[in-house]
Amino acid sequence: MEPITLTTDRLVLRPHTPGDAAEVHAACQDPEIQRWIPVPLPYRPEDARAFVAESVPRGWREDSEYNFAVRLGADGPLVATLGVVPRGAHAHEVGYWAVAGHRGNGYMTEALLAVARWAFTEAGCVRLVWRAGVGNTASRAVAEKAGFVVEGVQRAGMEHRDTLRDCWAGALLPSDLGLPSRLAYLPAVSARR
């Protein structure tokens, strides 16, 4: 897929570029990011450079992962990183982290909604999945504010630092955002709201 840029009222979301390496490196020194996100430890400048200059462009080129740098305006600071990974024919999985000094301002929810709309309308997604380690209440709060329905706990549902952990799992459907889906959906009677 060709890399794209998304905009919201306050944010510009674009693929990371090599110029983002220093900000990504600084952000990933945060103990909360290291606790919940599987970044290398220690997170070195060369890890950030490899991510922004190699992994991000390769993901877009190979349609294997779409990572966005979330900035406060076109020339503003990095406030978050958000990635979308195709998972089979219909689902995509989203993951994100926010820069410590920019948490609590609603940026992550705003970015997540913009990316969800893009995934449903442009990337062929019909079910956007979110997972986070049980206890990552900040990630869960963002997902719920964006409209994700938490569907439960997956036992040993994610690997983190060579350990399987339980995780919360949820999903967002196009209809949750008032968008059409490319596939019809027939919910179970008990699942209807």
Short mmCIF file of C-alpha atoms in Angstrom, two decimals:
data_model
loop_
_atom_site.label_atom_id
_atom_site.label_comp_id
_atom_site.label_asym_id
_atom_site.label_seq_id
_atom_site.Cartn_x
_atom_site.Cartn_y
_atom_site.Cartn_z
CA MET A 1 0.00 0.00 0.00
CA GLU A 2 1.14 3.50 -0.69
CA PRO A 3 1.91 5.38 2.53
CA ILE A 4 -0.73 7.95 3.42
CA THR A 5 -1.19 10.90 5.73
CA LEU A 6 -4.31 11.38 7.84
CA THR A 7 -5.35 14.58 9.59
CA THR A 8 -7.73 15.39 12.42
CA ASP A 9 -8.60 18.69 14.05
CA ARG A 10 -5.38 18.64 16.08
CA LEU A 11 -3.20 15.89 14.66
CA VAL A 12 -1.26 14.79 11.62
CA LEU A 13 -0.71 11.05 11.26
CA ARG A 14 1.92 10.03 8.74
CA PRO A 15 4.34 7.15 8.32
CA HIS A 16 7.47 7.54 10.41
CA THR A 17 10.51 8.97 8.64
CA PRO A 18 14.21 8.78 9.59
CA GLY A 19 13.86 12.25 11.14
CA ASP A 20 11.61 10.77 13.83
CA ALA A 21 14.32 8.53 15.29
CA ALA A 22 15.43 10.81 18.15
CA GLU A 23 11.85 11.40 19.36
CA VAL A 24 10.99 7.68 19.12
CA HIS A 25 14.15 6.80 21.04
CA ALA A 26 13.38 9.35 23.77
CA ALA A 27 9.76 8.18 24.08
CA CYS A 28 10.74 4.52 24.37
CA GLN A 29 12.88 5.22 27.43
CA ASP A 30 9.60 5.56 29.35
CA PRO A 31 9.15 2.67 31.82
CA GLU A 32 5.42 2.45 31.02
CA ILE A 33 6.09 1.94 27.31
CA GLN A 34 8.75 -0.64 28.16
CA ARG A 35 6.37 -2.38 30.57
CA TRP A 36 3.56 -2.89 28.04
CA ILE A 37 5.08 -2.63 24.55
CA PRO A 38 7.56 -5.23 23.26
CA VAL A 39 10.31 -2.74 22.41
CA PRO A 40 13.91 -3.93 22.74
CA LEU A 41 15.52 -3.47 26.16
CA PRO A 42 17.58 -1.43 26.46
CA TYR A 43 16.06 0.68 23.70
CA ARG A 44 19.05 2.15 21.89
CA PRO A 45 19.26 4.93 19.28
CA GLU A 46 19.98 2.30 16.62
CA ASP A 47 16.72 0.51 17.52
CA ALA A 48 14.77 3.69 16.85
CA ARG A 49 16.67 4.32 13.60
CA ALA A 50 15.99 0.77 12.39
CA PHE A 51 12.29 1.12 13.24
CA VAL A 52 11.70 4.41 11.44
CA ALA A 53 14.07 3.90 8.49
CA GLU A 54 13.66 0.16 7.83
CA SER A 55 10.68 -1.48 9.57
CA VAL A 56 8.11 1.22 8.88
CA PRO A 57 8.80 1.59 5.12
CA ARG A 58 9.02 -2.19 4.71
CA GLY A 59 5.65 -2.67 6.45
CA TRP A 60 3.92 -0.24 4.09
CA ARG A 61 5.69 -1.65 1.03
CA GLU A 62 4.84 -5.28 1.92
CA ASP A 63 1.34 -4.56 3.30
CA SER A 64 2.37 -6.24 6.54
CA GLU A 65 2.09 -3.31 8.98
CA TYR A 66 1.05 0.32 8.73
CA ASN A 67 2.74 2.50 11.35
CA PHE A 68 1.88 6.14 11.88
CA ALA A 69 3.77 8.88 13.67
CA VAL A 70 1.12 10.95 15.44
CA ARG A 71 2.12 14.60 15.60
CA LEU A 72 0.54 17.67 17.10
CA GLY A 73 0.14 19.50 13.78
CA ALA A 74 2.38 19.08 10.76
CA ASP A 75 5.50 20.40 12.46
CA GLY A 76 4.58 19.69 16.06
CA PRO A 77 6.05 17.17 18.47
CA LEU A 78 5.56 13.42 18.30
CA VAL A 79 2.70 12.55 20.65
CA ALA A 80 2.19 8.87 19.81
CA THR A 81 2.83 5.95 17.50
CA LEU A 82 0.01 3.81 16.17
CA GLY A 83 0.26 0.67 14.07
CA VAL A 84 -2.22 -1.52 12.19
CA VAL A 85 -1.40 -5.12 11.25
CA PRO A 86 -3.54 -7.22 8.87
CA ARG A 87 -4.68 -10.44 10.61
CA GLY A 88 -6.21 -12.74 8.02
CA ALA A 89 -8.72 -11.92 5.32
CA HIS A 90 -10.97 -9.63 7.33
CA ALA A 91 -9.44 -8.45 10.60
CA HIS A 92 -6.68 -6.01 11.41
CA GLU A 93 -5.09 -5.49 14.82
CA VAL A 94 -4.21 -2.10 16.22
CA GLY A 95 -1.52 -1.21 18.72
CA TYR A 96 -0.29 2.10 20.09
CA TRP A 97 1.77 3.99 22.62
CA ALA A 98 1.66 7.62 23.69
CA VAL A 99 4.57 9.86 24.63
CA ALA A 100 4.51 10.38 28.41
CA GLY A 101 4.28 14.17 28.31
CA HIS A 102 1.31 14.08 25.94
CA ARG A 103 -0.94 11.59 27.74
CA GLY A 104 -4.33 12.64 29.05
CA ASN A 105 -5.14 15.09 26.25
CA GLY A 106 -7.28 12.78 24.11
CA TYR A 107 -4.71 12.61 21.32
CA MET A 108 -4.53 8.82 21.31
CA THR A 109 -8.31 8.39 21.07
CA GLU A 110 -8.48 11.00 18.29
CA ALA A 111 -5.70 9.23 16.37
CA LEU A 112 -7.22 5.79 16.93
CA LEU A 113 -10.57 6.91 15.52
CA ALA A 114 -8.90 8.43 12.45
CA VAL A 115 -6.96 5.25 11.78
CA ALA A 116 -10.03 3.07 12.37
CA ARG A 117 -12.02 5.05 9.80
CA TRP A 118 -9.13 4.70 7.33
CA ALA A 119 -8.82 0.95 8.01
CA PHE A 120 -12.55 0.42 7.40
CA THR A 121 -12.82 2.61 4.31
CA GLU A 122 -9.44 2.18 2.61
CA ALA A 123 -7.60 -0.87 3.97
CA GLY A 124 -10.34 -3.49 3.60
CA CYS A 125 -10.78 -4.06 7.33
CA VAL A 126 -14.13 -5.35 8.60
CA ARG A 127 -13.10 -6.01 12.22
CA LEU A 128 -10.46 -3.97 14.05
CA VAL A 129 -9.02 -5.91 16.98
CA TRP A 130 -7.36 -4.40 20.06
CA ARG A 131 -5.44 -6.36 22.68
CA ALA A 132 -3.51 -5.20 25.73
CA GLY A 133 -1.99 -6.93 28.70
CA VAL A 134 -4.40 -7.23 31.62
CA GLY A 135 -3.63 -4.25 33.82
CA ASN A 136 -2.85 -1.82 31.00
CA THR A 137 -5.72 0.40 32.02
CA ALA A 138 -4.53 3.38 29.95
CA SER A 139 -4.69 1.39 26.72
CA ARG A 140 -8.08 -0.01 27.66
CA ALA A 141 -9.46 3.44 28.43
CA VAL A 142 -8.37 4.71 25.01
CA ALA A 143 -9.90 1.71 23.24
CA GLU A 144 -13.19 2.07 25.09
CA LYS A 145 -13.36 5.83 24.44
CA ALA A 146 -12.91 5.07 20.73
CA GLY A 147 -15.85 2.65 20.85
CA PHE A 148 -14.13 -0.72 21.07
CA VAL A 149 -16.20 -3.35 22.82
CA VAL A 150 -14.07 -5.31 25.28
CA GLU A 151 -14.97 -8.93 24.64
CA GLY A 152 -13.08 -10.54 27.49
CA VAL A 153 -9.74 -11.93 28.60
CA GLN A 154 -7.65 -14.19 26.40
CA ARG A 155 -5.67 -16.55 28.61
CA ALA A 156 -2.01 -16.62 27.52
CA GLY A 157 -3.22 -14.42 24.64
CA MET A 158 -0.05 -12.48 23.99
CA GLU A 159 3.66 -12.98 24.25
CA HIS A 160 5.70 -10.30 25.94
CA ARG A 161 9.40 -10.73 26.66
CA ASP A 162 9.32 -14.52 26.21
CA THR A 163 6.37 -14.90 28.57
CA LEU A 164 2.77 -15.60 27.69
CA ARG A 165 0.40 -13.18 29.38
CA ASP A 166 -3.32 -12.85 29.71
CA CYS A 167 -4.69 -9.96 27.70
CA TRP A 168 -7.86 -8.00 27.31
CA ALA A 169 -9.31 -8.25 23.82
CA GLY A 170 -11.85 -6.11 22.09
CA ALA A 171 -13.06 -5.14 18.67
CA LEU A 172 -14.47 -2.26 16.71
CA LEU A 173 -16.75 -2.80 13.71
CA PRO A 174 -17.50 -0.34 10.91
CA SER A 175 -21.09 -0.10 12.15
CA ASP A 176 -19.79 1.15 15.52
CA LEU A 177 -18.64 4.27 13.65
CA GLY A 178 -21.68 4.51 11.40
CA LEU A 179 -19.75 3.15 8.42
CA PRO A 180 -20.82 0.42 6.00
CA SER A 181 -18.99 -2.91 6.03
CA ARG A 182 -17.85 -4.74 2.93
CA LEU A 183 -19.30 -7.92 4.48
CA ALA A 184 -22.72 -8.42 6.00
CA TYR A 185 -22.80 -9.08 9.73
CA LEU A 186 -25.36 -11.26 11.48
CA PRO A 187 -24.86 -10.88 15.26
CA ALA A 188 -25.97 -13.51 17.73
CA VAL A 189 -29.17 -12.51 19.46
CA SER A 190 -27.37 -12.24 22.81
CA ALA A 191 -24.67 -10.02 21.31
CA ARG A 192 -27.08 -7.34 20.14
CA ARG A 193 -27.06 -4.16 22.16
#
